């Protein structure tokens, strides 16, 4: 069973000095609690809190381990992962979160590596008008992030809005991929090249090739969904747990039948009610 959660953090009204907030802080690991308390703006602290709680809730649902006993650590690149209890015999769950704008998204898979990303389709900074000139200026800062093939696809889109959307589709896919392999910022995003095998629309038929080894990444699955008019989310899955080596892989038979999962909207209150 796959999990895909979409959580609206912006609509969660909770004050930093409330008893509920303090109780939630006390329920998570000290290091993560200190991370949350360092945020200058409360909305950023809320995103981080919801992300941390959703990780633990998802693992508790999969494993049957009580929420309070779910132990999370980070690998050397900073990706959170679950440490099962000694003698645990259930499925090893890989779970990943991302947050941007008003949303936190979560993707979880048993016995698969998974990474996810969500992004807002907008120009950063004060300049919010999307035009040919503003989009071109924005793109100039990312020339070394995308391959020549990806730039060709991005530039082929007619309007500046569509070009920006395609840019963020590829960006979000790259982020989901590097999170699935657990390397984050330590991976060169230009080493993976996304393309369309059969384009029905901008969100379907996407595959990738490894430019370092000059081979298609057919063992991977990449999905992109439009969450709303301003947000897109991407998920990358692979038939090896994220703790395993990606140097060589044999596909699990059922993985080839794996279908794209839709994100389920849940409120923060609903998230907190999960047992």
PDB file of C-alpha atoms in Angstrom:
ATOM      1  CA  UNK A   1       0.000   0.000   0.000  1.00  0.00           C
ATOM      2  CA  UNK A   2       1.331   3.406  -1.005  1.00  0.00           C
ATOM      3  CA  UNK A   3       0.637   6.604   0.885  1.00  0.00           C
ATOM      4  CA  UNK A   4       0.345  10.048  -0.710  1.00  0.00           C
ATOM      5  CA  UNK A   5      -0.709  12.876   1.598  1.00  0.00           C
ATOM      6  CA  UNK A   6      -1.303  16.538   0.827  1.00  0.00           C
ATOM      7  CA  UNK A   7      -1.574  18.682   3.942  1.00  0.00           C
ATOM      8  CA  UNK A   8      -2.613  22.352   3.979  1.00  0.00           C
ATOM      9  CA  UNK A   9      -0.455  23.956   6.672  1.00  0.00           C
ATOM     10  CA  UNK A  10      -1.553  27.517   5.997  1.00  0.00           C
ATOM     11  CA  UNK A  11      -5.087  26.810   7.223  1.00  0.00           C
ATOM     12  CA  UNK A  12      -3.831  25.376  10.552  1.00  0.00           C
ATOM     13  CA  UNK A  13      -4.399  28.017  13.215  1.00  0.00           C
ATOM     14  CA  UNK A  14      -2.095  27.376  16.137  1.00  0.00           C
ATOM     15  CA  UNK A  15      -0.069  29.813  18.222  1.00  0.00           C
ATOM     16  CA  UNK A  16       3.555  29.237  19.204  1.00  0.00           C
ATOM     17  CA  UNK A  17       2.726  29.765  22.876  1.00  0.00           C
ATOM     18  CA  UNK A  18      -0.324  27.483  22.911  1.00  0.00           C
ATOM     19  CA  UNK A  19      -0.406  24.370  25.050  1.00  0.00           C
ATOM     20  CA  UNK A  20      -1.092  22.209  21.970  1.00  0.00           C
ATOM     21  CA  UNK A  21       2.028  23.528  20.215  1.00  0.00           C
ATOM     22  CA  UNK A  22       4.163  22.926  23.283  1.00  0.00           C
ATOM     23  CA  UNK A  23       2.751  19.414  23.593  1.00  0.00           C
ATOM     24  CA  UNK A  24       3.596  18.660  19.968  1.00  0.00           C
ATOM     25  CA  UNK A  25       7.121  19.976  20.457  1.00  0.00           C
ATOM     26  CA  UNK A  26       7.602  17.670  23.421  1.00  0.00           C
ATOM     27  CA  UNK A  27       6.478  14.661  21.354  1.00  0.00           C
ATOM     28  CA  UNK A  28       9.366  14.816  18.865  1.00  0.00           C
ATOM     29  CA  UNK A  29      13.090  14.207  19.127  1.00  0.00           C
ATOM     30  CA  UNK A  30      15.219  16.869  20.823  1.00  0.00           C
ATOM     31  CA  UNK A  31      17.295  17.613  17.721  1.00  0.00           C
ATOM     32  CA  UNK A  32      14.183  18.107  15.586  1.00  0.00           C
ATOM     33  CA  UNK A  33      12.540  20.177  18.329  1.00  0.00           C
ATOM     34  CA  UNK A  34      15.535  22.502  18.377  1.00  0.00           C
ATOM     35  CA  UNK A  35      15.455  22.715  14.585  1.00  0.00           C
ATOM     36  CA  UNK A  36      11.822  23.852  14.702  1.00  0.00           C
ATOM     37  CA  UNK A  37      12.446  26.367  17.470  1.00  0.00           C
ATOM     38  CA  UNK A  38      15.163  28.084  15.425  1.00  0.00           C
ATOM     39  CA  UNK A  39      12.744  29.272  12.734  1.00  0.00           C
ATOM     40  CA  UNK A  40      12.148  33.004  12.715  1.00  0.00           C
ATOM     41  CA  UNK A  41       8.657  32.782  11.238  1.00  0.00           C
ATOM     42  CA  UNK A  42       5.957  30.607  12.759  1.00  0.00           C
ATOM     43  CA  UNK A  43       4.651  29.448   9.361  1.00  0.00           C
ATOM     44  CA  UNK A  44       8.058  27.871   8.676  1.00  0.00           C
ATOM     45  CA  UNK A  45       7.993  26.192  12.073  1.00  0.00           C
ATOM     46  CA  UNK A  46       4.506  24.856  11.309  1.00  0.00           C
ATOM     47  CA  UNK A  47       5.648  23.367   7.998  1.00  0.00           C
ATOM     48  CA  UNK A  48       8.557  21.646   9.708  1.00  0.00           C
ATOM     49  CA  UNK A  49       6.351  20.388  12.541  1.00  0.00           C
ATOM     50  CA  UNK A  50       3.726  18.968  10.188  1.00  0.00           C
ATOM     51  CA  UNK A  51       6.444  17.327   8.121  1.00  0.00           C
ATOM     52  CA  UNK A  52       7.976  15.653  11.142  1.00  0.00           C
ATOM     53  CA  UNK A  53       4.642  14.501  12.541  1.00  0.00           C
ATOM     54  CA  UNK A  54       3.484  13.142   9.179  1.00  0.00           C
ATOM     55  CA  UNK A  55       6.657  11.065   8.840  1.00  0.00           C
ATOM     56  CA  UNK A  56       6.067   9.414  12.192  1.00  0.00           C
ATOM     57  CA  UNK A  57       2.319   8.993  11.638  1.00  0.00           C
ATOM     58  CA  UNK A  58       2.862   7.278   8.285  1.00  0.00           C
ATOM     59  CA  UNK A  59       5.419   4.863   9.730  1.00  0.00           C
ATOM     60  CA  UNK A  60       3.153   4.101  12.678  1.00  0.00           C
ATOM     61  CA  UNK A  61       0.294   3.297  10.298  1.00  0.00           C
ATOM     62  CA  UNK A  62       2.455   0.969   8.209  1.00  0.00           C
ATOM     63  CA  UNK A  63       4.311  -0.788  10.973  1.00  0.00           C
ATOM     64  CA  UNK A  64       1.897  -0.920  13.878  1.00  0.00           C
ATOM     65  CA  UNK A  65       4.623   0.588  16.064  1.00  0.00           C
ATOM     66  CA  UNK A  66       3.082   3.138  18.462  1.00  0.00           C
ATOM     67  CA  UNK A  67       3.591   6.730  17.336  1.00  0.00           C
ATOM     68  CA  UNK A  68       5.607   7.621  20.427  1.00  0.00           C
ATOM     69  CA  UNK A  69       8.003   4.730  19.751  1.00  0.00           C
ATOM     70  CA  UNK A  70       8.770   5.582  16.106  1.00  0.00           C
ATOM     71  CA  UNK A  71      12.476   6.479  15.997  1.00  0.00           C
ATOM     72  CA  UNK A  72      13.686   8.630  13.107  1.00  0.00           C
ATOM     73  CA  UNK A  73      17.274   9.385  12.198  1.00  0.00           C
ATOM     74  CA  UNK A  74      18.993  11.161   9.311  1.00  0.00           C
ATOM     75  CA  UNK A  75      21.575   9.715   6.961  1.00  0.00           C
ATOM     76  CA  UNK A  76      24.863  11.518   6.345  1.00  0.00           C
ATOM     77  CA  UNK A  77      23.190  13.601   3.625  1.00  0.00           C
ATOM     78  CA  UNK A  78      20.322  14.660   5.887  1.00  0.00           C
ATOM     79  CA  UNK A  79      17.505  12.401   4.621  1.00  0.00           C
ATOM     80  CA  UNK A  80      15.218  11.173   7.436  1.00  0.00           C
ATOM     81  CA  UNK A  81      14.826   7.420   7.708  1.00  0.00           C
ATOM     82  CA  UNK A  82      13.127   4.993  10.073  1.00  0.00           C
ATOM     83  CA  UNK A  83      15.033   2.792  12.462  1.00  0.00           C
ATOM     84  CA  UNK A  84      12.828  -0.276  13.079  1.00  0.00           C
ATOM     85  CA  UNK A  85      12.804  -1.801  16.552  1.00  0.00           C
ATOM     86  CA  UNK A  86      15.029  -4.794  17.188  1.00  0.00           C
ATOM     87  CA  UNK A  87      13.535  -8.010  15.775  1.00  0.00           C
ATOM     88  CA  UNK A  88      10.922  -6.077  13.754  1.00  0.00           C
ATOM     89  CA  UNK A  89       9.720  -8.431  10.987  1.00  0.00           C
ATOM     90  CA  UNK A  90       7.333  -6.194   9.031  1.00  0.00           C
ATOM     91  CA  UNK A  91       7.993  -4.278   5.795  1.00  0.00           C
ATOM     92  CA  UNK A  92      10.732  -1.664   5.758  1.00  0.00           C
ATOM     93  CA  UNK A  93       8.997   1.600   4.953  1.00  0.00           C
ATOM     94  CA  UNK A  94      10.652   4.438   3.077  1.00  0.00           C
ATOM     95  CA  UNK A  95       8.947   7.760   3.589  1.00  0.00           C
ATOM     96  CA  UNK A  96       9.714  11.249   2.357  1.00  0.00           C
ATOM     97  CA  UNK A  97       8.243  14.718   2.753  1.00  0.00           C
ATOM     98  CA  UNK A  98       8.474  18.070   1.032  1.00  0.00           C
ATOM     99  CA  UNK A  99       6.967  21.466   1.740  1.00  0.00           C
ATOM    100  CA  UNK A 100       6.549  24.641  -0.241  1.00  0.00           C
ATOM    101  CA  UNK A 101       4.006  27.407  -0.133  1.00  0.00           C
ATOM    102  CA  UNK A 102       0.923  26.331   1.792  1.00  0.00           C
ATOM    103  CA  UNK A 103       1.431  22.573   1.501  1.00  0.00           C
ATOM    104  CA  UNK A 104       3.347  19.673   2.979  1.00  0.00           C
ATOM    105  CA  UNK A 105       3.336  16.485   0.906  1.00  0.00           C
ATOM    106  CA  UNK A 106       4.273  12.986   2.010  1.00  0.00           C
ATOM    107  CA  UNK A 107       5.009   9.862  -0.024  1.00  0.00           C
ATOM    108  CA  UNK A 108       5.558   6.470   1.619  1.00  0.00           C
ATOM    109  CA  UNK A 109       6.279   3.038   0.187  1.00  0.00           C
ATOM    110  CA  UNK A 110       6.934  -0.386   1.727  1.00  0.00           C
ATOM    111  CA  UNK A 111      10.157  -1.960   0.435  1.00  0.00           C
ATOM    112  CA  UNK A 112      10.722   0.750  -2.186  1.00  0.00           C
ATOM    113  CA  UNK A 113      12.884   3.833  -2.210  1.00  0.00           C
ATOM    114  CA  UNK A 114      10.793   6.981  -2.533  1.00  0.00           C
ATOM    115  CA  UNK A 115      11.397  10.708  -2.838  1.00  0.00           C
ATOM    116  CA  UNK A 116       8.899  13.520  -3.290  1.00  0.00           C
ATOM    117  CA  UNK A 117       8.866  17.241  -3.945  1.00  0.00           C
ATOM    118  CA  UNK A 118       6.299  20.018  -4.148  1.00  0.00           C
ATOM    119  CA  UNK A 119       6.862  23.403  -5.715  1.00  0.00           C
ATOM    120  CA  UNK A 120       4.908  26.589  -6.326  1.00  0.00           C
ATOM    121  CA  UNK A 121       4.742  27.770  -9.936  1.00  0.00           C
ATOM    122  CA  UNK A 122       5.886  31.338  -9.465  1.00  0.00           C
ATOM    123  CA  UNK A 123       8.827  33.644  -9.911  1.00  0.00           C
ATOM    124  CA  UNK A 124      10.745  34.131  -6.663  1.00  0.00           C
ATOM    125  CA  UNK A 125      11.272  37.532  -5.098  1.00  0.00           C
ATOM    126  CA  UNK A 126       9.192  40.625  -5.479  1.00  0.00           C
ATOM    127  CA  UNK A 127       8.773  40.360  -9.250  1.00  0.00           C
ATOM    128  CA  UNK A 128       5.659  38.211  -9.647  1.00  0.00           C
ATOM    129  CA  UNK A 129       4.657  39.129 -13.208  1.00  0.00           C
ATOM    130  CA  UNK A 130       5.340  36.206 -15.516  1.00  0.00           C
ATOM    131  CA  UNK A 131       6.519  37.453 -18.894  1.00  0.00           C
ATOM    132  CA  UNK A 132       9.096  36.486 -21.499  1.00  0.00           C
ATOM    133  CA  UNK A 133      11.663  38.885 -20.033  1.00  0.00           C
ATOM    134  CA  UNK A 134      11.161  37.904 -16.369  1.00  0.00           C
ATOM    135  CA  UNK A 135      11.160  34.188 -17.158  1.00  0.00           C
ATOM    136  CA  UNK A 136      14.321  34.494 -19.276  1.00  0.00           C
ATOM    137  CA  UNK A 137      16.030  36.415 -16.490  1.00  0.00           C
ATOM    138  CA  UNK A 138      15.009  33.731 -14.000  1.00  0.00           C
ATOM    139  CA  UNK A 139      16.202  30.919 -16.280  1.00  0.00           C
ATOM    140  CA  UNK A 140      19.645  32.503 -16.606  1.00  0.00           C
ATOM    141  CA  UNK A 141      20.472  31.482 -13.048  1.00  0.00           C
ATOM    142  CA  UNK A 142      19.831  27.782 -13.784  1.00  0.00           C
ATOM    143  CA  UNK A 143      21.731  27.131 -16.994  1.00  0.00           C
ATOM    144  CA  UNK A 144      23.919  24.499 -15.289  1.00  0.00           C
ATOM    145  CA  UNK A 145      21.019  22.631 -13.685  1.00  0.00           C
ATOM    146  CA  UNK A 146      19.298  21.242 -16.781  1.00  0.00           C
ATOM    147  CA  UNK A 147      20.619  19.279 -19.746  1.00  0.00           C
ATOM    148  CA  UNK A 148      20.512  20.613 -23.318  1.00  0.00           C
ATOM    149  CA  UNK A 149      17.603  18.262 -24.011  1.00  0.00           C
ATOM    150  CA  UNK A 150      15.648  19.511 -21.018  1.00  0.00           C
ATOM    151  CA  UNK A 151      16.216  23.147 -21.986  1.00  0.00           C
ATOM    152  CA  UNK A 152      15.023  22.365 -25.497  1.00  0.00           C
ATOM    153  CA  UNK A 153      11.771  20.961 -24.103  1.00  0.00           C
ATOM    154  CA  UNK A 154      11.343  23.870 -21.676  1.00  0.00           C
ATOM    155  CA  UNK A 155      11.914  26.439 -24.429  1.00  0.00           C
ATOM    156  CA  UNK A 156       9.559  24.631 -26.807  1.00  0.00           C
ATOM    157  CA  UNK A 157       6.556  25.492 -24.648  1.00  0.00           C
ATOM    158  CA  UNK A 158       4.686  28.379 -26.173  1.00  0.00           C
ATOM    159  CA  UNK A 159       3.886  30.857 -23.433  1.00  0.00           C
ATOM    160  CA  UNK A 160       6.111  32.011 -20.550  1.00  0.00           C
ATOM    161  CA  UNK A 161       3.650  30.427 -18.092  1.00  0.00           C
ATOM    162  CA  UNK A 162       3.981  27.044 -19.807  1.00  0.00           C
ATOM    163  CA  UNK A 163       7.767  27.387 -19.982  1.00  0.00           C
ATOM    164  CA  UNK A 164       7.871  28.122 -16.258  1.00  0.00           C
ATOM    165  CA  UNK A 165       5.564  25.177 -15.559  1.00  0.00           C
ATOM    166  CA  UNK A 166       7.796  22.821 -17.562  1.00  0.00           C
ATOM    167  CA  UNK A 167      10.848  24.208 -15.757  1.00  0.00           C
ATOM    168  CA  UNK A 168       9.303  23.364 -12.398  1.00  0.00           C
ATOM    169  CA  UNK A 169       8.156  19.917 -13.562  1.00  0.00           C
ATOM    170  CA  UNK A 170      11.759  18.992 -14.354  1.00  0.00           C
ATOM    171  CA  UNK A 171      13.060  20.734 -11.230  1.00  0.00           C
ATOM    172  CA  UNK A 172      10.618  18.899  -8.983  1.00  0.00           C
ATOM    173  CA  UNK A 173      11.441  15.547 -10.610  1.00  0.00           C
ATOM    174  CA  UNK A 174      15.155  16.082 -10.026  1.00  0.00           C
ATOM    175  CA  UNK A 175      14.511  16.987  -6.394  1.00  0.00           C
ATOM    176  CA  UNK A 176      12.328  13.890  -5.899  1.00  0.00           C
ATOM    177  CA  UNK A 177      15.015  11.689  -7.463  1.00  0.00           C
ATOM    178  CA  UNK A 178      17.916  12.927  -5.345  1.00  0.00           C
ATOM    179  CA  UNK A 179      15.757  12.609  -2.230  1.00  0.00           C
ATOM    180  CA  UNK A 180      14.881   9.019  -3.163  1.00  0.00           C
ATOM    181  CA  UNK A 181      18.560   8.103  -3.422  1.00  0.00           C
ATOM    182  CA  UNK A 182      19.164   9.960  -0.163  1.00  0.00           C
ATOM    183  CA  UNK A 183      21.822  12.395  -1.402  1.00  0.00           C
ATOM    184  CA  UNK A 184      19.996  15.726  -1.476  1.00  0.00           C
ATOM    185  CA  UNK A 185      22.290  18.670  -2.220  1.00  0.00           C
ATOM    186  CA  UNK A 186      25.272  16.343  -2.697  1.00  0.00           C
ATOM    187  CA  UNK A 187      24.106  15.251  -6.157  1.00  0.00           C
ATOM    188  CA  UNK A 188      24.662  17.188  -9.382  1.00  0.00           C
ATOM    189  CA  UNK A 189      21.166  17.767 -10.767  1.00  0.00           C
ATOM    190  CA  UNK A 190      22.503  17.946 -14.313  1.00  0.00           C
ATOM    191  CA  UNK A 191      23.561  14.281 -14.162  1.00  0.00           C
ATOM    192  CA  UNK A 192      19.977  13.086 -14.608  1.00  0.00           C
ATOM    193  CA  UNK A 193      18.150  14.005 -17.819  1.00  0.00           C
ATOM    194  CA  UNK A 194      14.346  13.894 -18.042  1.00  0.00           C
ATOM    195  CA  UNK A 195      12.472  13.412 -21.299  1.00  0.00           C
ATOM    196  CA  UNK A 196       9.090  12.317 -22.642  1.00  0.00           C
ATOM    197  CA  UNK A 197       8.587   8.807 -23.990  1.00  0.00           C
ATOM    198  CA  UNK A 198       4.988   9.411 -25.013  1.00  0.00           C
ATOM    199  CA  UNK A 199       3.727  12.874 -24.266  1.00  0.00           C
ATOM    200  CA  UNK A 200      -0.015  13.081 -23.666  1.00  0.00           C
ATOM    201  CA  UNK A 201       0.410  16.247 -21.660  1.00  0.00           C
ATOM    202  CA  UNK A 202       3.202  17.875 -19.639  1.00  0.00           C
ATOM    203  CA  UNK A 203       2.525  15.622 -16.644  1.00  0.00           C
ATOM    204  CA  UNK A 204       2.592  12.175 -18.289  1.00  0.00           C
ATOM    205  CA  UNK A 205       5.036   9.861 -20.046  1.00  0.00           C
ATOM    206  CA  UNK A 206       8.181  11.085 -18.313  1.00  0.00           C
ATOM    207  CA  UNK A 207      11.334   8.981 -18.020  1.00  0.00           C
ATOM    208  CA  UNK A 208      14.988   9.710 -17.319  1.00  0.00           C
ATOM    209  CA  UNK A 209      18.509   8.765 -18.308  1.00  0.00           C
ATOM    210  CA  UNK A 210      21.688   8.769 -16.281  1.00  0.00           C
ATOM    211  CA  UNK A 211      24.099  11.020 -18.168  1.00  0.00           C
ATOM    212  CA  UNK A 212      27.095   9.841 -16.140  1.00  0.00           C
ATOM    213  CA  UNK A 213      26.646   6.245 -17.305  1.00  0.00           C
ATOM    214  CA  UNK A 214      24.802   7.041 -20.563  1.00  0.00           C
ATOM    215  CA  UNK A 215      21.900   4.700 -19.834  1.00  0.00           C
ATOM    216  CA  UNK A 216      18.142   4.947 -19.439  1.00  0.00           C
ATOM    217  CA  UNK A 217      16.807   4.679 -15.898  1.00  0.00           C
ATOM    218  CA  UNK A 218      14.015   2.267 -16.785  1.00  0.00           C
ATOM    219  CA  UNK A 219      13.989   0.787 -13.278  1.00  0.00           C
ATOM    220  CA  UNK A 220      12.685   4.092 -11.925  1.00  0.00           C
ATOM    221  CA  UNK A 221       9.120   5.411 -11.938  1.00  0.00           C
ATOM    222  CA  UNK A 222       8.452   9.153 -12.080  1.00  0.00           C
ATOM    223  CA  UNK A 223       5.067  10.740 -11.481  1.00  0.00           C
ATOM    224  CA  UNK A 224       4.023  14.388 -11.549  1.00  0.00           C
ATOM    225  CA  UNK A 225       0.634  15.751 -10.509  1.00  0.00           C
ATOM    226  CA  UNK A 226      -0.873  19.208 -10.546  1.00  0.00           C
ATOM    227  CA  UNK A 227      -2.055  19.785  -6.986  1.00  0.00           C
ATOM    228  CA  UNK A 228      -3.846  23.040  -7.803  1.00  0.00           C
ATOM    229  CA  UNK A 229      -3.373  25.989 -10.143  1.00  0.00           C
ATOM    230  CA  UNK A 230      -0.143  27.049  -8.418  1.00  0.00           C
ATOM    231  CA  UNK A 231       1.433  23.823  -7.106  1.00  0.00           C
ATOM    232  CA  UNK A 232       2.853  20.663  -8.654  1.00  0.00           C
ATOM    233  CA  UNK A 233       4.208  17.591  -6.874  1.00  0.00           C
ATOM    234  CA  UNK A 234       6.586  14.893  -8.102  1.00  0.00           C
ATOM    235  CA  UNK A 235       7.325  11.399  -6.795  1.00  0.00           C
ATOM    236  CA  UNK A 236      10.241   9.122  -7.704  1.00  0.00           C
ATOM    237  CA  UNK A 237      10.171   5.430  -6.768  1.00  0.00           C
ATOM    238  CA  UNK A 238      12.718   2.651  -7.163  1.00  0.00           C
ATOM    239  CA  UNK A 239      12.458  -1.100  -6.408  1.00  0.00           C
ATOM    240  CA  UNK A 240      15.248  -1.070  -3.850  1.00  0.00           C
ATOM    241  CA  UNK A 241      15.006   0.293  -0.329  1.00  0.00           C
ATOM    242  CA  UNK A 242      16.845   3.600  -0.012  1.00  0.00           C
ATOM    243  CA  UNK A 243      19.390   1.974   2.300  1.00  0.00           C
ATOM    244  CA  UNK A 244      20.485  -0.364  -0.504  1.00  0.00           C
ATOM    245  CA  UNK A 245      22.993   0.240  -3.232  1.00  0.00           C
ATOM    246  CA  UNK A 246      21.711   1.585  -6.532  1.00  0.00           C
ATOM    247  CA  UNK A 247      24.714   0.244  -8.438  1.00  0.00           C
ATOM    248  CA  UNK A 248      22.764  -2.808  -9.576  1.00  0.00           C
ATOM    249  CA  UNK A 249      19.115  -3.690  -9.337  1.00  0.00           C
ATOM    250  CA  UNK A 250      16.738  -6.509 -10.106  1.00  0.00           C
ATOM    251  CA  UNK A 251      13.157  -5.371 -10.482  1.00  0.00           C
ATOM    252  CA  UNK A 252      10.643  -6.862  -8.140  1.00  0.00           C
ATOM    253  CA  UNK A 253       7.997  -8.446 -10.398  1.00  0.00           C
ATOM    254  CA  UNK A 254       5.123  -6.407  -8.956  1.00  0.00           C
ATOM    255  CA  UNK A 255       6.973  -3.124  -9.377  1.00  0.00           C
ATOM    256  CA  UNK A 256       6.350  -3.033 -13.132  1.00  0.00           C
ATOM    257  CA  UNK A 257       2.617  -3.076 -12.384  1.00  0.00           C
ATOM    258  CA  UNK A 258       2.874  -0.206  -9.929  1.00  0.00           C
ATOM    259  CA  UNK A 259       0.404   2.521 -10.841  1.00  0.00           C
ATOM    260  CA  UNK A 260       0.564   6.208 -10.153  1.00  0.00           C
ATOM    261  CA  UNK A 261      -0.959   7.140  -6.816  1.00  0.00           C
ATOM    262  CA  UNK A 262      -3.027  10.276  -6.305  1.00  0.00           C
ATOM    263  CA  UNK A 263      -2.465  12.540  -3.331  1.00  0.00           C
ATOM    264  CA  UNK A 264      -5.079  12.420  -0.617  1.00  0.00           C
ATOM    265  CA  UNK A 265      -5.887  15.776   0.984  1.00  0.00           C
ATOM    266  CA  UNK A 266      -5.920  15.665   4.775  1.00  0.00           C
ATOM    267  CA  UNK A 267      -6.185  18.484   7.288  1.00  0.00           C
ATOM    268  CA  UNK A 268      -3.686  18.930  10.087  1.00  0.00           C
ATOM    269  CA  UNK A 269      -6.427  18.040  12.560  1.00  0.00           C
ATOM    270  CA  UNK A 270      -7.017  14.788  10.709  1.00  0.00           C
ATOM    271  CA  UNK A 271      -3.289  14.101  10.723  1.00  0.00           C
ATOM    272  CA  UNK A 272      -3.114  14.656  14.476  1.00  0.00           C
ATOM    273  CA  UNK A 273      -6.094  12.351  15.015  1.00  0.00           C
ATOM    274  CA  UNK A 274      -4.373   9.342  13.383  1.00  0.00           C
ATOM    275  CA  UNK A 275      -3.517   6.642  15.886  1.00  0.00           C
TER     276      UNK A 275
END
